Structures are given as C-alpha cells and as structure tokens.
Tab-separated table of C-alpha atoms and ligand atoms in Angstrom:
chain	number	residue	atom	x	y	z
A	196	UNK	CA	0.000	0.000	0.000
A	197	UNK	CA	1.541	3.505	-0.827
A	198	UNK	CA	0.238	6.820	0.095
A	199	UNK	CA	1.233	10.177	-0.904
A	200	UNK	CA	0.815	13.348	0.786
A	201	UNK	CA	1.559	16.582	-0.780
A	202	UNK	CA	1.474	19.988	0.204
A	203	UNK	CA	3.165	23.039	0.642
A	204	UNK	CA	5.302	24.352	3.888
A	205	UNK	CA	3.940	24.237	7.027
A	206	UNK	CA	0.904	22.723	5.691
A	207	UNK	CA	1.020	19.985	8.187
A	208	UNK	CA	2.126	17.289	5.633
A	209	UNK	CA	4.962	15.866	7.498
A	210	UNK	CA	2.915	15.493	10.817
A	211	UNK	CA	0.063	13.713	9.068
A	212	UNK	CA	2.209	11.536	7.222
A	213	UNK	CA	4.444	10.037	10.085
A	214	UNK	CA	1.353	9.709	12.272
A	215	UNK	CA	-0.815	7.407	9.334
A	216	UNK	CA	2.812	5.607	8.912
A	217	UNK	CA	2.207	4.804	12.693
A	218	UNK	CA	-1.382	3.784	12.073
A	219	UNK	CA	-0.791	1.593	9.187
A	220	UNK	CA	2.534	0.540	10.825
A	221	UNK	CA	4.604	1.484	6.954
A	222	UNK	CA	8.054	2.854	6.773
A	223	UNK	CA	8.383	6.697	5.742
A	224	UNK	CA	10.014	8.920	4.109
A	225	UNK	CA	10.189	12.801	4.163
A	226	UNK	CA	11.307	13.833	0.522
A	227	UNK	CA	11.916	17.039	1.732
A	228	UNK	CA	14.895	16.306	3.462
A	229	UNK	CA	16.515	14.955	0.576
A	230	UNK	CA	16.336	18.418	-1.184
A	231	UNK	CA	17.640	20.038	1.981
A	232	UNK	CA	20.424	17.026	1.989
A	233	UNK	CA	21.653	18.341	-1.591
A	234	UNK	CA	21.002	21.982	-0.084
A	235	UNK	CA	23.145	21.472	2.881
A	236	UNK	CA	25.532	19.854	0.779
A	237	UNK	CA	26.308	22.508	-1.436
A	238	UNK	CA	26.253	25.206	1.121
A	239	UNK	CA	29.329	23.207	3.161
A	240	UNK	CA	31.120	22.910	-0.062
A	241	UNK	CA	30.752	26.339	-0.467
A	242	UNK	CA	29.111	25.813	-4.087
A	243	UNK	CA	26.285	27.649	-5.832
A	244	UNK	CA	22.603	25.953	-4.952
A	245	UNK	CA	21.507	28.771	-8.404
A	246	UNK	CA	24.246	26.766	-10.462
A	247	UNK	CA	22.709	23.318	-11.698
A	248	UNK	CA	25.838	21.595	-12.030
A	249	UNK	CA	26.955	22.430	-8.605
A	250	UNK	CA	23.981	20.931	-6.818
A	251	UNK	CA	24.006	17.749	-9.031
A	252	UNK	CA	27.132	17.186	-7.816
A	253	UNK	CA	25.890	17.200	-4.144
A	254	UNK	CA	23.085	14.603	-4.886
A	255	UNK	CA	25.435	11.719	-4.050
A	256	UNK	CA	25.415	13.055	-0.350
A	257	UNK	CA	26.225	11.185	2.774
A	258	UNK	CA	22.952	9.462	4.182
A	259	UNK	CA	24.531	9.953	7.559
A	260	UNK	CA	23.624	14.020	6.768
A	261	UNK	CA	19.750	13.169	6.936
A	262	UNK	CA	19.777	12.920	10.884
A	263	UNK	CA	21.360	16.424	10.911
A	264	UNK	CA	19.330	18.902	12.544
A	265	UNK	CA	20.970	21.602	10.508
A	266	UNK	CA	18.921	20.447	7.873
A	267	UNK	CA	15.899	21.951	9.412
A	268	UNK	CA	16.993	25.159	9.717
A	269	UNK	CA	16.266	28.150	7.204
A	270	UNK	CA	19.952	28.619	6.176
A	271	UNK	CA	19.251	24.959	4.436
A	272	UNK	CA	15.822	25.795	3.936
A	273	UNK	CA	16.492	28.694	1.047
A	274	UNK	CA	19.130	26.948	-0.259
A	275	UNK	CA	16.719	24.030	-0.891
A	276	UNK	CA	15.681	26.054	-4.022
A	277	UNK	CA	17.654	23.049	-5.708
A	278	UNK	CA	14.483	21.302	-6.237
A	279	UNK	CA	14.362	23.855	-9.443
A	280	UNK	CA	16.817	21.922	-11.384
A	281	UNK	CA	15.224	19.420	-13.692
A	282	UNK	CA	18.827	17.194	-13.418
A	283	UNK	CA	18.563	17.575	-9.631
A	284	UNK	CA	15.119	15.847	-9.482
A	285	UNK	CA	15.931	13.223	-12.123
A	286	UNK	CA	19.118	12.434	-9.493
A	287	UNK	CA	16.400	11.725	-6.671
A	288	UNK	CA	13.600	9.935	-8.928
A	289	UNK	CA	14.418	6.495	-8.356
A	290	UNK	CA	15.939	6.805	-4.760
A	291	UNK	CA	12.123	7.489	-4.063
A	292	UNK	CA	10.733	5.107	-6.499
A	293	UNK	CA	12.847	2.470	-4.967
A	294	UNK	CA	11.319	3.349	-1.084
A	295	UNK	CA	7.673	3.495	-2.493
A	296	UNK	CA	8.564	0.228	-3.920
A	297	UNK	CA	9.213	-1.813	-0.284
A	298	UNK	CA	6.815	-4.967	-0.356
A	299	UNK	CA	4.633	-4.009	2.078
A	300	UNK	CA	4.173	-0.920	0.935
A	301	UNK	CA	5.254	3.339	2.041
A	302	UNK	CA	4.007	6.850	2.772
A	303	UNK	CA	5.999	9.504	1.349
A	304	UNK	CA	5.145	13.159	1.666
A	305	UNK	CA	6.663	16.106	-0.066
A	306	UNK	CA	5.431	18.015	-3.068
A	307	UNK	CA	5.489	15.677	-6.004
A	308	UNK	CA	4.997	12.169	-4.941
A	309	UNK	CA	0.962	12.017	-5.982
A	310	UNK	CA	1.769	13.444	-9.023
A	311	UNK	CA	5.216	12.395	-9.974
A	312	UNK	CA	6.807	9.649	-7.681
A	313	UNK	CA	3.674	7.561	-7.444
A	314	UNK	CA	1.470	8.469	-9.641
A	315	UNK	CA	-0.375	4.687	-9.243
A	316	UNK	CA	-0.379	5.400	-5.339
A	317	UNK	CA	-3.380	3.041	-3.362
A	318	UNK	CA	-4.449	6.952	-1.429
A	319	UNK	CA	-3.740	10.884	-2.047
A	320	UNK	CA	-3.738	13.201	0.484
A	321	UNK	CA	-3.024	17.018	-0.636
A	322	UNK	CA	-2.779	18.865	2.576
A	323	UNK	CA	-3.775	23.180	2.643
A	324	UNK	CA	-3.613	25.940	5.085
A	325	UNK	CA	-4.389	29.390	4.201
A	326	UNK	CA	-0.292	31.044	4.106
A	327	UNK	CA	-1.083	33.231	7.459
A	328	UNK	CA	-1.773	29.962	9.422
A	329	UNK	CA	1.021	28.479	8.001
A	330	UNK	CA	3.065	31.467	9.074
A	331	UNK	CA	2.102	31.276	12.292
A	332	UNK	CA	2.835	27.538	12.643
A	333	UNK	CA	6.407	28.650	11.699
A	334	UNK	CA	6.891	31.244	13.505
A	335	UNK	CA	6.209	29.397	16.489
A	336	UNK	CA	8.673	26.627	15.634
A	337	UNK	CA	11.507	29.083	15.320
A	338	UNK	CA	10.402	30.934	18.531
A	339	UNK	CA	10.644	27.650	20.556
A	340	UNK	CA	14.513	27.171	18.475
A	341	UNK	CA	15.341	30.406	20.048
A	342	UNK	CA	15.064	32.183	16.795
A	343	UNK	CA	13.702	35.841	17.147
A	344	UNK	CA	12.645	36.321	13.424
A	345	UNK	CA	9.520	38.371	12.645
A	346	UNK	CA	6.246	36.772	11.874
A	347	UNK	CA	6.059	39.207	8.719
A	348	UNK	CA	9.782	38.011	7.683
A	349	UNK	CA	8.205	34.198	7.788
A	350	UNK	CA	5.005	34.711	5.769
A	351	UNK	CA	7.138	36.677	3.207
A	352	UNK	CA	9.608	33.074	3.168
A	353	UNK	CA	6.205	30.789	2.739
A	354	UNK	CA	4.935	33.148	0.176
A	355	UNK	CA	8.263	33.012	-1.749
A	356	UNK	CA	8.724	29.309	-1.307
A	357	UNK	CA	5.073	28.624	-2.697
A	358	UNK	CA	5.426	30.733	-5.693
A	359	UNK	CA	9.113	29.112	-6.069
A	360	UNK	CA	7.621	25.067	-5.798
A	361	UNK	CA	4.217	26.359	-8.118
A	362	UNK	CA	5.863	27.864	-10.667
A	363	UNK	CA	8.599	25.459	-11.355
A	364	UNK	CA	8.399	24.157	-14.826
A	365	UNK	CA	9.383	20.293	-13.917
A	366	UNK	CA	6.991	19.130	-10.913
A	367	UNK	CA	5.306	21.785	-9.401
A	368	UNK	CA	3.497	21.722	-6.461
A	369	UNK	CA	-0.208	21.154	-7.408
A	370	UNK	CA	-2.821	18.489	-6.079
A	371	UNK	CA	-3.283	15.517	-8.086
A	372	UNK	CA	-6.861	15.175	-9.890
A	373	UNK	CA	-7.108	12.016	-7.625
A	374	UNK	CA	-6.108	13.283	-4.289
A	375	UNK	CA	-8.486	14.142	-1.556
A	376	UNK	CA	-7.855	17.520	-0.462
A	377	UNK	CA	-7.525	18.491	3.490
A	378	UNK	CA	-7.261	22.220	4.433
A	379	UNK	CA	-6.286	22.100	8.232
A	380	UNK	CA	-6.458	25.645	8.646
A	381	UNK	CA	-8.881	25.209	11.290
A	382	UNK	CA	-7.870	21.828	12.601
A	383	UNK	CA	-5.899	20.610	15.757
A	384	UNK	CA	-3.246	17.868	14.869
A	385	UNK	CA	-5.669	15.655	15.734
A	386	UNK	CA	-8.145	16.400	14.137
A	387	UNK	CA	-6.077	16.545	11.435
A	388	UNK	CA	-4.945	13.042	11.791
A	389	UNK	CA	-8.469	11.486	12.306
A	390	UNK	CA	-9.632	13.358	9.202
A	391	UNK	CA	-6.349	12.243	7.110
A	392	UNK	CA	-7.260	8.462	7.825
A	393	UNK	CA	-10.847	8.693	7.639
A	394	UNK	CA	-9.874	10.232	3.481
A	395	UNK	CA	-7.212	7.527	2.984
A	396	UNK	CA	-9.917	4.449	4.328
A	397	UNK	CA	-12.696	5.995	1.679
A	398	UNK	CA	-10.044	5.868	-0.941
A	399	UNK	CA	-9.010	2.439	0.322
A	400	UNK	CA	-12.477	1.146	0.051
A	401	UNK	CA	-13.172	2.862	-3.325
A	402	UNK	CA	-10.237	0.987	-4.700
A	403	UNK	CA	-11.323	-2.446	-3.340
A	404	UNK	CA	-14.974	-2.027	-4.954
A	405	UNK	CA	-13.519	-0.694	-8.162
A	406	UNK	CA	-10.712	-4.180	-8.520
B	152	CDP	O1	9.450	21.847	5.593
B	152	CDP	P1	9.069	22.561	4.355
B	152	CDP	O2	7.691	22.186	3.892
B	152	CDP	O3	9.344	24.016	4.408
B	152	CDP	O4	10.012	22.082	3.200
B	152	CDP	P2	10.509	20.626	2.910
B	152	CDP	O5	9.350	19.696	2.764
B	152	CDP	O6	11.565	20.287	3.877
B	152	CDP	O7	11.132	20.794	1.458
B	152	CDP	C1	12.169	21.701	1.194
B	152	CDP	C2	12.095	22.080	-0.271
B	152	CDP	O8	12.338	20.907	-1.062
B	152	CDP	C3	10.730	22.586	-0.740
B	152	CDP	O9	10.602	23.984	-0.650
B	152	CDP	C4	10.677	22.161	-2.183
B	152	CDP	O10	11.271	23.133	-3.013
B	152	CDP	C5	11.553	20.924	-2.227
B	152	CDP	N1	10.793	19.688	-2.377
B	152	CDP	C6	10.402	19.306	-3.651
B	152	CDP	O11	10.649	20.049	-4.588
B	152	CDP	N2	9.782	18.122	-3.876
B	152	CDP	C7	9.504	17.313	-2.846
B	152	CDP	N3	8.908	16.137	-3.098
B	152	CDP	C8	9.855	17.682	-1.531
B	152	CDP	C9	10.495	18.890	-1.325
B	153	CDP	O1	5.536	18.986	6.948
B	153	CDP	P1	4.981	20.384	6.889
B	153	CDP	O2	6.032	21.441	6.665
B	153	CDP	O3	3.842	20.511	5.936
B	153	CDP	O4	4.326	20.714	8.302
B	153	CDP	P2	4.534	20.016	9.735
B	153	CDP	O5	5.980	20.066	10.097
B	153	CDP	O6	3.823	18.706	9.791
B	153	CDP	O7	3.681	21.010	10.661
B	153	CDP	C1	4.072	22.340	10.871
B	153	CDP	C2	3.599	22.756	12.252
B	153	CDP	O8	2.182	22.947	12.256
B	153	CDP	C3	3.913	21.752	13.350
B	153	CDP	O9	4.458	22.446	14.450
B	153	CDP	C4	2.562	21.142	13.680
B	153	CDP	O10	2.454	20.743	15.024
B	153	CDP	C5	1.610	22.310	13.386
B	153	CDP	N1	0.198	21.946	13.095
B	153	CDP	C6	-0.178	20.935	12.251
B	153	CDP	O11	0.667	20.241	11.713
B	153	CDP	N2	-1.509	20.640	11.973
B	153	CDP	C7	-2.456	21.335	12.546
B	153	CDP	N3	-3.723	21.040	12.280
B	153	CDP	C8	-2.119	22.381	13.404
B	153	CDP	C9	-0.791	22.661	13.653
C-alpha cells in the first residue's frame, strides 16, 4: 500500500504523514529532506545551490547528513531552491521510487509524490492551510529554536517558497486530480490526523470495490 501526501510548507504534511505511517505501521520517508540534503551539501562545499551543475554534484550526499538537525533550519531551507533543477530531481527519482517500492508498501510526503513519484499510489492526500496559518505555525517553531525572526519576515519566506515550488516548470506543487484535499487551517493535529485516515480508508475502500 503507498500513500502520498503533498502539500506546501507548514501545511502539516509531514505530521500527518508520520502519524498514518504509525497507524498503518509502513516505513516513511520525508522527501523534503533529501532536497535540503543536496542543499546542505552545497552550502558546506561552499558551491552555488543557483548553479545546476553544482547541486548535481551534491546529490550523491552522505545518508549519515539526513539525521542532521541543521537540515531543518532556514539557512538549508532557502538553499533548498535546488528542487528547481530538472537534473537535480531526475538524481532523486528512483531513490524514491525504490522506497515506495518496499513490499509491504510506504508513505511519502513532499510536493510531487501524488503526481510524480507515485502516480499509481493506493491513497492521495493534498494537505492546505491558508499562508497566514502556516506562518504562524512557523513562527512558532523558530520561537521555541530560540530564533527571534519576525512573523512578517516568515510569511514573506512561505509566500516566496510557494510561488518558487508552483511555478517550477518540472513538478510543481499542485494536487493531483485524484487526491483528496484536506485544508487544516482550522484543525488541531488531531483532528487533522483522524480526518487524514478517515480520506485515505474511503479511498481504500473505493479501490477495493472498483478491482
Ligand atoms: O518543511 P518545508 O515544507 O518548508 O520544506 P521541505 O518539505 O523540507 O522541502 C524543502 C524544499 O524541497 C521545498 O521547498 C521544495 O522546493 C523541495 N521539495 C520538492 O521540490 N519536492 C519534494 N517532493 C519535496 C520537497
Ligand atoms: O511537513 P509540513 O512542513 O507541511 O508541516 P509540519 O511540520 O507537519 O507542521 C508544521 C507545524 O504545524 C507543526 O508544528 C505542527 O504541530 C503544526 N500543526 C499541524 O501540523 N496541523 C495542525 N492542524 C495544526 C498545527
């Protein structure tokens, strides 16, 4: 069984995904981080993330960098403008393909993987927020880091990183026709998560009267 949750920052994406993985008991992966690996990686080599051939070269990155915490911070998180480069995403295709792939199945969230990395997945979640909430959501995770960076300064980031990961020619961020659409604006987590399993059972069931 795959699933696929997509979404922009902040959405929620990454909370709802590793809390179904628990639920369905499936391994997970956060895409994301693999961007922000070839980000990080190019920043400590002191390359250019704007030149393409400079962050190709950081897709063979050391694993052992995905359990950095520097990855998550918004140094990494700019420089993750990678994702832009066609040959960049081609590098990370089948690394993601292959995880989907396990025999009992995945969840992968990130902003392609309904439309792109598993296009034949079993459910589709695309997970919303209204870019103020998402702000907020932000804001408050770099106020708890320590971080005293103005609420203003983090809904101009979202706002730049949305129109960055929609307007990209290869893979943009958009729902797939398939995917059922969540907007937790106005949810807690949990109601997000009950809400994110009760979509993925009515696709599961729609799928078993349809084979
Ligand atoms: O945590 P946040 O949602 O801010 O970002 P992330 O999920 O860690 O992803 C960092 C960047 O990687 C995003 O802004 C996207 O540009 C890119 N990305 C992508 O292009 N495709 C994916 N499947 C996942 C992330
Ligand atoms: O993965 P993504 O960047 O989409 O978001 P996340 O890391 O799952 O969530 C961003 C923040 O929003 C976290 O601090 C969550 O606790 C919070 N949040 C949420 O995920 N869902 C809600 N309904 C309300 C808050």
């Amino acid at each position: 069984m795959i699933i696929a949750v997509d979404g922009p920052a902040a959405s929620g994406k990454g909370t709802i995904a590793r809390a179904l993985a628990r639920h369905y008991g499936l391994p997970h992966l956060d895409t994301g981080l693999l961007y922000r690996a070839v980000a990080a990686t190019v920043l400590r080599d002191e390359l250019d993330p704007a030149q393409e051939a400079d962050a190709v070269a950081a897709t063979s990155f050391d694993d052992l960098l995905l359990a950095d915490e520097w990855l998550r911070t918004d140094e990494v998180g700019k420089a993750a403008s990678v994702s832009a480069h066609p040959l960049v995403r081609s590098a990370l295709l089948q690394r993601q393909k292959r995880f989907a792939m396990q025999p009992n199945g995945a969840i992968l969230d990130g902003r392609d993987i309904g439309t792109v990395i598993a296009p034949d997945a079993d459910a589709k979640l695309f997970v919303k927020a209204t870019p103020m909430i998402r702000a907020r959501r932000r804001h408050a995770e770099l106020q708890k880091c320590g971080s005293t960076v103005s609420l203003d300064r983090v809904l101009s980031d979202i706002r730049a990183r949305d129109d960055r990961d929609s307007t990209r020619e290869q893979a943009p961020l958009v729902a797939a026709p398939d995917a059922a659409v969540l907007d937790t604006s106005f949810l807690s987590v949990e109601s997000a998560i009950q809400k994110a399993i009760a979509l993925v059972e009515a696709q599961l069931a729609r799928k078993r009267t349809t084979t």
